[in-house]
């Protein structure tokens, strides 16, 4: 069983930056697809970025491309989401999720693709 813990959320003004972290207790497989999702009140949970830890291949939603960067730590049990040029519409609870293997095509954007989820960290961007 993989446990994921997110951290780094907080409140920031528009144009600011935050870095979220997703720490995993352990991974059984050499390569995993790690995704970041967000959910604003009254809205569906949406995938914003994902990384295949074996190859380092990354994926982004159009809404965050050029502003968010997903990366992994040297030990590969921590994945980061660097968020810059934040906008009020980025306000949401952010979750990380993991599943063995790679992030295929657009499957990484589907909640059902992932086996494990963290509890989330809140990001609030004020105008």
PDB file of C-alpha atoms in Angstrom:
ATOM      1  CA  UNK A   1       0.000   0.000   0.000  1.00  0.00           C
ATOM      2  CA  UNK A   2       1.406   3.362  -1.065  1.00  0.00           C
ATOM      3  CA  UNK A   3       0.680   6.374   1.097  1.00  0.00           C
ATOM      4  CA  UNK A   4       0.924   9.834  -0.428  1.00  0.00           C
ATOM      5  CA  UNK A   5       1.253  13.043   1.563  1.00  0.00           C
ATOM      6  CA  UNK A   6       0.925  16.460  -0.039  1.00  0.00           C
ATOM      7  CA  UNK A   7       2.361  19.656   1.410  1.00  0.00           C
ATOM      8  CA  UNK A   8       3.202  23.198   0.380  1.00  0.00           C
ATOM      9  CA  UNK A   9      -0.230  24.664  -0.105  1.00  0.00           C
ATOM     10  CA  UNK A  10      -1.161  28.080   1.190  1.00  0.00           C
ATOM     11  CA  UNK A  11      -2.467  31.503   0.314  1.00  0.00           C
ATOM     12  CA  UNK A  12      -0.777  33.720  -2.227  1.00  0.00           C
ATOM     13  CA  UNK A  13      -1.611  36.789  -4.281  1.00  0.00           C
ATOM     14  CA  UNK A  14      -2.169  36.586  -8.001  1.00  0.00           C
ATOM     15  CA  UNK A  15       1.125  36.439  -9.856  1.00  0.00           C
ATOM     16  CA  UNK A  16       2.816  34.641  -6.984  1.00  0.00           C
ATOM     17  CA  UNK A  17       4.321  31.176  -6.754  1.00  0.00           C
ATOM     18  CA  UNK A  18       3.994  28.050  -4.661  1.00  0.00           C
ATOM     19  CA  UNK A  19       5.701  24.677  -4.713  1.00  0.00           C
ATOM     20  CA  UNK A  20       3.691  21.619  -3.780  1.00  0.00           C
ATOM     21  CA  UNK A  21       5.302  18.366  -2.699  1.00  0.00           C
ATOM     22  CA  UNK A  22       3.987  14.814  -2.867  1.00  0.00           C
ATOM     23  CA  UNK A  23       5.914  12.358  -0.727  1.00  0.00           C
ATOM     24  CA  UNK A  24       5.322   8.632  -1.121  1.00  0.00           C
ATOM     25  CA  UNK A  25       5.864   6.084   1.624  1.00  0.00           C
ATOM     26  CA  UNK A  26       7.284   3.578  -0.853  1.00  0.00           C
ATOM     27  CA  UNK A  27       6.909   2.454  -4.437  1.00  0.00           C
ATOM     28  CA  UNK A  28       6.865  -1.187  -5.430  1.00  0.00           C
ATOM     29  CA  UNK A  29       7.460  -0.571  -9.129  1.00  0.00           C
ATOM     30  CA  UNK A  30      10.445   1.073 -10.775  1.00  0.00           C
ATOM     31  CA  UNK A  31       8.236   3.392 -12.792  1.00  0.00           C
ATOM     32  CA  UNK A  32       5.078   5.095 -11.684  1.00  0.00           C
ATOM     33  CA  UNK A  33       2.733   7.657 -13.130  1.00  0.00           C
ATOM     34  CA  UNK A  34       2.340  10.465 -10.592  1.00  0.00           C
ATOM     35  CA  UNK A  35      -0.366  13.011 -11.259  1.00  0.00           C
ATOM     36  CA  UNK A  36      -1.457  16.282  -9.718  1.00  0.00           C
ATOM     37  CA  UNK A  37      -5.168  17.015  -9.702  1.00  0.00           C
ATOM     38  CA  UNK A  38      -7.175  19.912  -8.379  1.00  0.00           C
ATOM     39  CA  UNK A  39     -10.762  20.397  -7.369  1.00  0.00           C
ATOM     40  CA  UNK A  40     -12.465  23.712  -6.794  1.00  0.00           C
ATOM     41  CA  UNK A  41     -15.779  23.920  -4.915  1.00  0.00           C
ATOM     42  CA  UNK A  42     -18.643  22.795  -7.113  1.00  0.00           C
ATOM     43  CA  UNK A  43     -16.336  21.630  -9.902  1.00  0.00           C
ATOM     44  CA  UNK A  44     -15.031  18.310 -11.145  1.00  0.00           C
ATOM     45  CA  UNK A  45     -11.579  17.118 -10.108  1.00  0.00           C
ATOM     46  CA  UNK A  46      -9.251  17.814 -13.023  1.00  0.00           C
ATOM     47  CA  UNK A  47      -5.776  16.595 -13.866  1.00  0.00           C
ATOM     48  CA  UNK A  48      -3.258  19.401 -14.229  1.00  0.00           C
ATOM     49  CA  UNK A  49       0.091  17.625 -14.606  1.00  0.00           C
ATOM     50  CA  UNK A  50       1.675  14.196 -14.497  1.00  0.00           C
ATOM     51  CA  UNK A  51       5.103  12.606 -14.681  1.00  0.00           C
ATOM     52  CA  UNK A  52       6.286   9.124 -15.537  1.00  0.00           C
ATOM     53  CA  UNK A  53       9.004   8.613 -12.956  1.00  0.00           C
ATOM     54  CA  UNK A  54      10.942   6.055 -14.974  1.00  0.00           C
ATOM     55  CA  UNK A  55      11.490   8.245 -18.042  1.00  0.00           C
ATOM     56  CA  UNK A  56      10.800  11.671 -16.594  1.00  0.00           C
ATOM     57  CA  UNK A  57       8.228  12.352 -19.313  1.00  0.00           C
ATOM     58  CA  UNK A  58       5.794  15.075 -18.277  1.00  0.00           C
ATOM     59  CA  UNK A  59       2.255  16.022 -19.251  1.00  0.00           C
ATOM     60  CA  UNK A  60       0.299  19.224 -18.637  1.00  0.00           C
ATOM     61  CA  UNK A  61      -3.212  20.496 -19.012  1.00  0.00           C
ATOM     62  CA  UNK A  62      -3.491  23.455 -21.371  1.00  0.00           C
ATOM     63  CA  UNK A  63      -4.704  25.650 -18.520  1.00  0.00           C
ATOM     64  CA  UNK A  64      -1.388  25.384 -16.667  1.00  0.00           C
ATOM     65  CA  UNK A  65       1.117  24.828 -19.484  1.00  0.00           C
ATOM     66  CA  UNK A  66       3.966  27.313 -19.226  1.00  0.00           C
ATOM     67  CA  UNK A  67       3.096  28.211 -15.623  1.00  0.00           C
ATOM     68  CA  UNK A  68       3.335  24.906 -13.747  1.00  0.00           C
ATOM     69  CA  UNK A  69       6.272  22.502 -13.733  1.00  0.00           C
ATOM     70  CA  UNK A  70       6.156  18.947 -12.438  1.00  0.00           C
ATOM     71  CA  UNK A  71       9.412  17.292 -11.404  1.00  0.00           C
ATOM     72  CA  UNK A  72      10.751  14.536  -9.213  1.00  0.00           C
ATOM     73  CA  UNK A  73      13.340  14.547  -6.491  1.00  0.00           C
ATOM     74  CA  UNK A  74      16.604  12.648  -6.713  1.00  0.00           C
ATOM     75  CA  UNK A  75      15.247   9.829  -4.568  1.00  0.00           C
ATOM     76  CA  UNK A  76      12.177   9.629  -6.844  1.00  0.00           C
ATOM     77  CA  UNK A  77       9.829   9.168  -3.926  1.00  0.00           C
ATOM     78  CA  UNK A  78       8.915  12.862  -3.980  1.00  0.00           C
ATOM     79  CA  UNK A  79       7.258  14.715  -6.823  1.00  0.00           C
ATOM     80  CA  UNK A  80       6.959  18.488  -6.943  1.00  0.00           C
ATOM     81  CA  UNK A  81       4.568  20.870  -8.620  1.00  0.00           C
ATOM     82  CA  UNK A  82       6.106  24.306  -9.053  1.00  0.00           C
ATOM     83  CA  UNK A  83       3.313  26.782  -9.686  1.00  0.00           C
ATOM     84  CA  UNK A  84       4.120  30.257 -10.977  1.00  0.00           C
ATOM     85  CA  UNK A  85       2.084  33.197 -12.284  1.00  0.00           C
ATOM     86  CA  UNK A  86      -0.797  31.964 -10.177  1.00  0.00           C
ATOM     87  CA  UNK A  87      -4.303  33.147 -10.961  1.00  0.00           C
ATOM     88  CA  UNK A  88      -7.421  33.270  -8.796  1.00  0.00           C
ATOM     89  CA  UNK A  89      -8.873  30.470 -10.933  1.00  0.00           C
ATOM     90  CA  UNK A  90      -6.044  28.211  -9.722  1.00  0.00           C
ATOM     91  CA  UNK A  91      -7.667  28.233  -6.281  1.00  0.00           C
ATOM     92  CA  UNK A  92      -8.532  24.641  -5.389  1.00  0.00           C
ATOM     93  CA  UNK A  93      -7.654  21.648  -3.273  1.00  0.00           C
ATOM     94  CA  UNK A  94      -4.679  19.978  -4.913  1.00  0.00           C
ATOM     95  CA  UNK A  95      -4.221  16.208  -4.770  1.00  0.00           C
ATOM     96  CA  UNK A  96      -1.448  13.927  -5.912  1.00  0.00           C
ATOM     97  CA  UNK A  97      -2.133  10.440  -7.175  1.00  0.00           C
ATOM     98  CA  UNK A  98       0.000   7.474  -8.178  1.00  0.00           C
ATOM     99  CA  UNK A  99      -0.257   4.291 -10.189  1.00  0.00           C
ATOM    100  CA  UNK A 100       2.365   1.788 -11.396  1.00  0.00           C
ATOM    101  CA  UNK A 101       3.631   2.170 -14.939  1.00  0.00           C
ATOM    102  CA  UNK A 102       3.679   5.199 -17.212  1.00  0.00           C
ATOM    103  CA  UNK A 103       1.331   8.043 -17.983  1.00  0.00           C
ATOM    104  CA  UNK A 104      -0.172   6.889 -21.300  1.00  0.00           C
ATOM    105  CA  UNK A 105      -1.619   9.404 -23.741  1.00  0.00           C
ATOM    106  CA  UNK A 106      -4.411  11.305 -22.072  1.00  0.00           C
ATOM    107  CA  UNK A 107      -5.162   8.561 -19.533  1.00  0.00           C
ATOM    108  CA  UNK A 108      -3.203  10.487 -16.915  1.00  0.00           C
ATOM    109  CA  UNK A 109      -6.047  13.015 -16.777  1.00  0.00           C
ATOM    110  CA  UNK A 110      -8.544  10.403 -15.640  1.00  0.00           C
ATOM    111  CA  UNK A 111      -9.168   9.867 -11.936  1.00  0.00           C
ATOM    112  CA  UNK A 112      -9.723   6.163 -12.602  1.00  0.00           C
ATOM    113  CA  UNK A 113      -6.156   5.776 -13.895  1.00  0.00           C
ATOM    114  CA  UNK A 114      -4.706   6.033 -10.399  1.00  0.00           C
ATOM    115  CA  UNK A 115      -4.614   3.518  -7.569  1.00  0.00           C
ATOM    116  CA  UNK A 116      -3.479   5.781  -4.746  1.00  0.00           C
ATOM    117  CA  UNK A 117      -4.439   9.266  -3.621  1.00  0.00           C
ATOM    118  CA  UNK A 118      -3.254  11.753  -1.051  1.00  0.00           C
ATOM    119  CA  UNK A 119      -5.475  13.817   1.228  1.00  0.00           C
ATOM    120  CA  UNK A 120      -4.885  17.098  -0.562  1.00  0.00           C
ATOM    121  CA  UNK A 121      -3.449  20.518   0.170  1.00  0.00           C
ATOM    122  CA  UNK A 122      -5.340  23.777  -0.249  1.00  0.00           C
ATOM    123  CA  UNK A 123      -4.136  26.507  -2.594  1.00  0.00           C
ATOM    124  CA  UNK A 124      -5.835  29.900  -2.443  1.00  0.00           C
ATOM    125  CA  UNK A 125      -4.945  32.685  -4.868  1.00  0.00           C
ATOM    126  CA  UNK A 126      -6.329  36.132  -4.170  1.00  0.00           C
ATOM    127  CA  UNK A 127      -6.694  38.909  -6.717  1.00  0.00           C
TER     128      UNK A 127
END
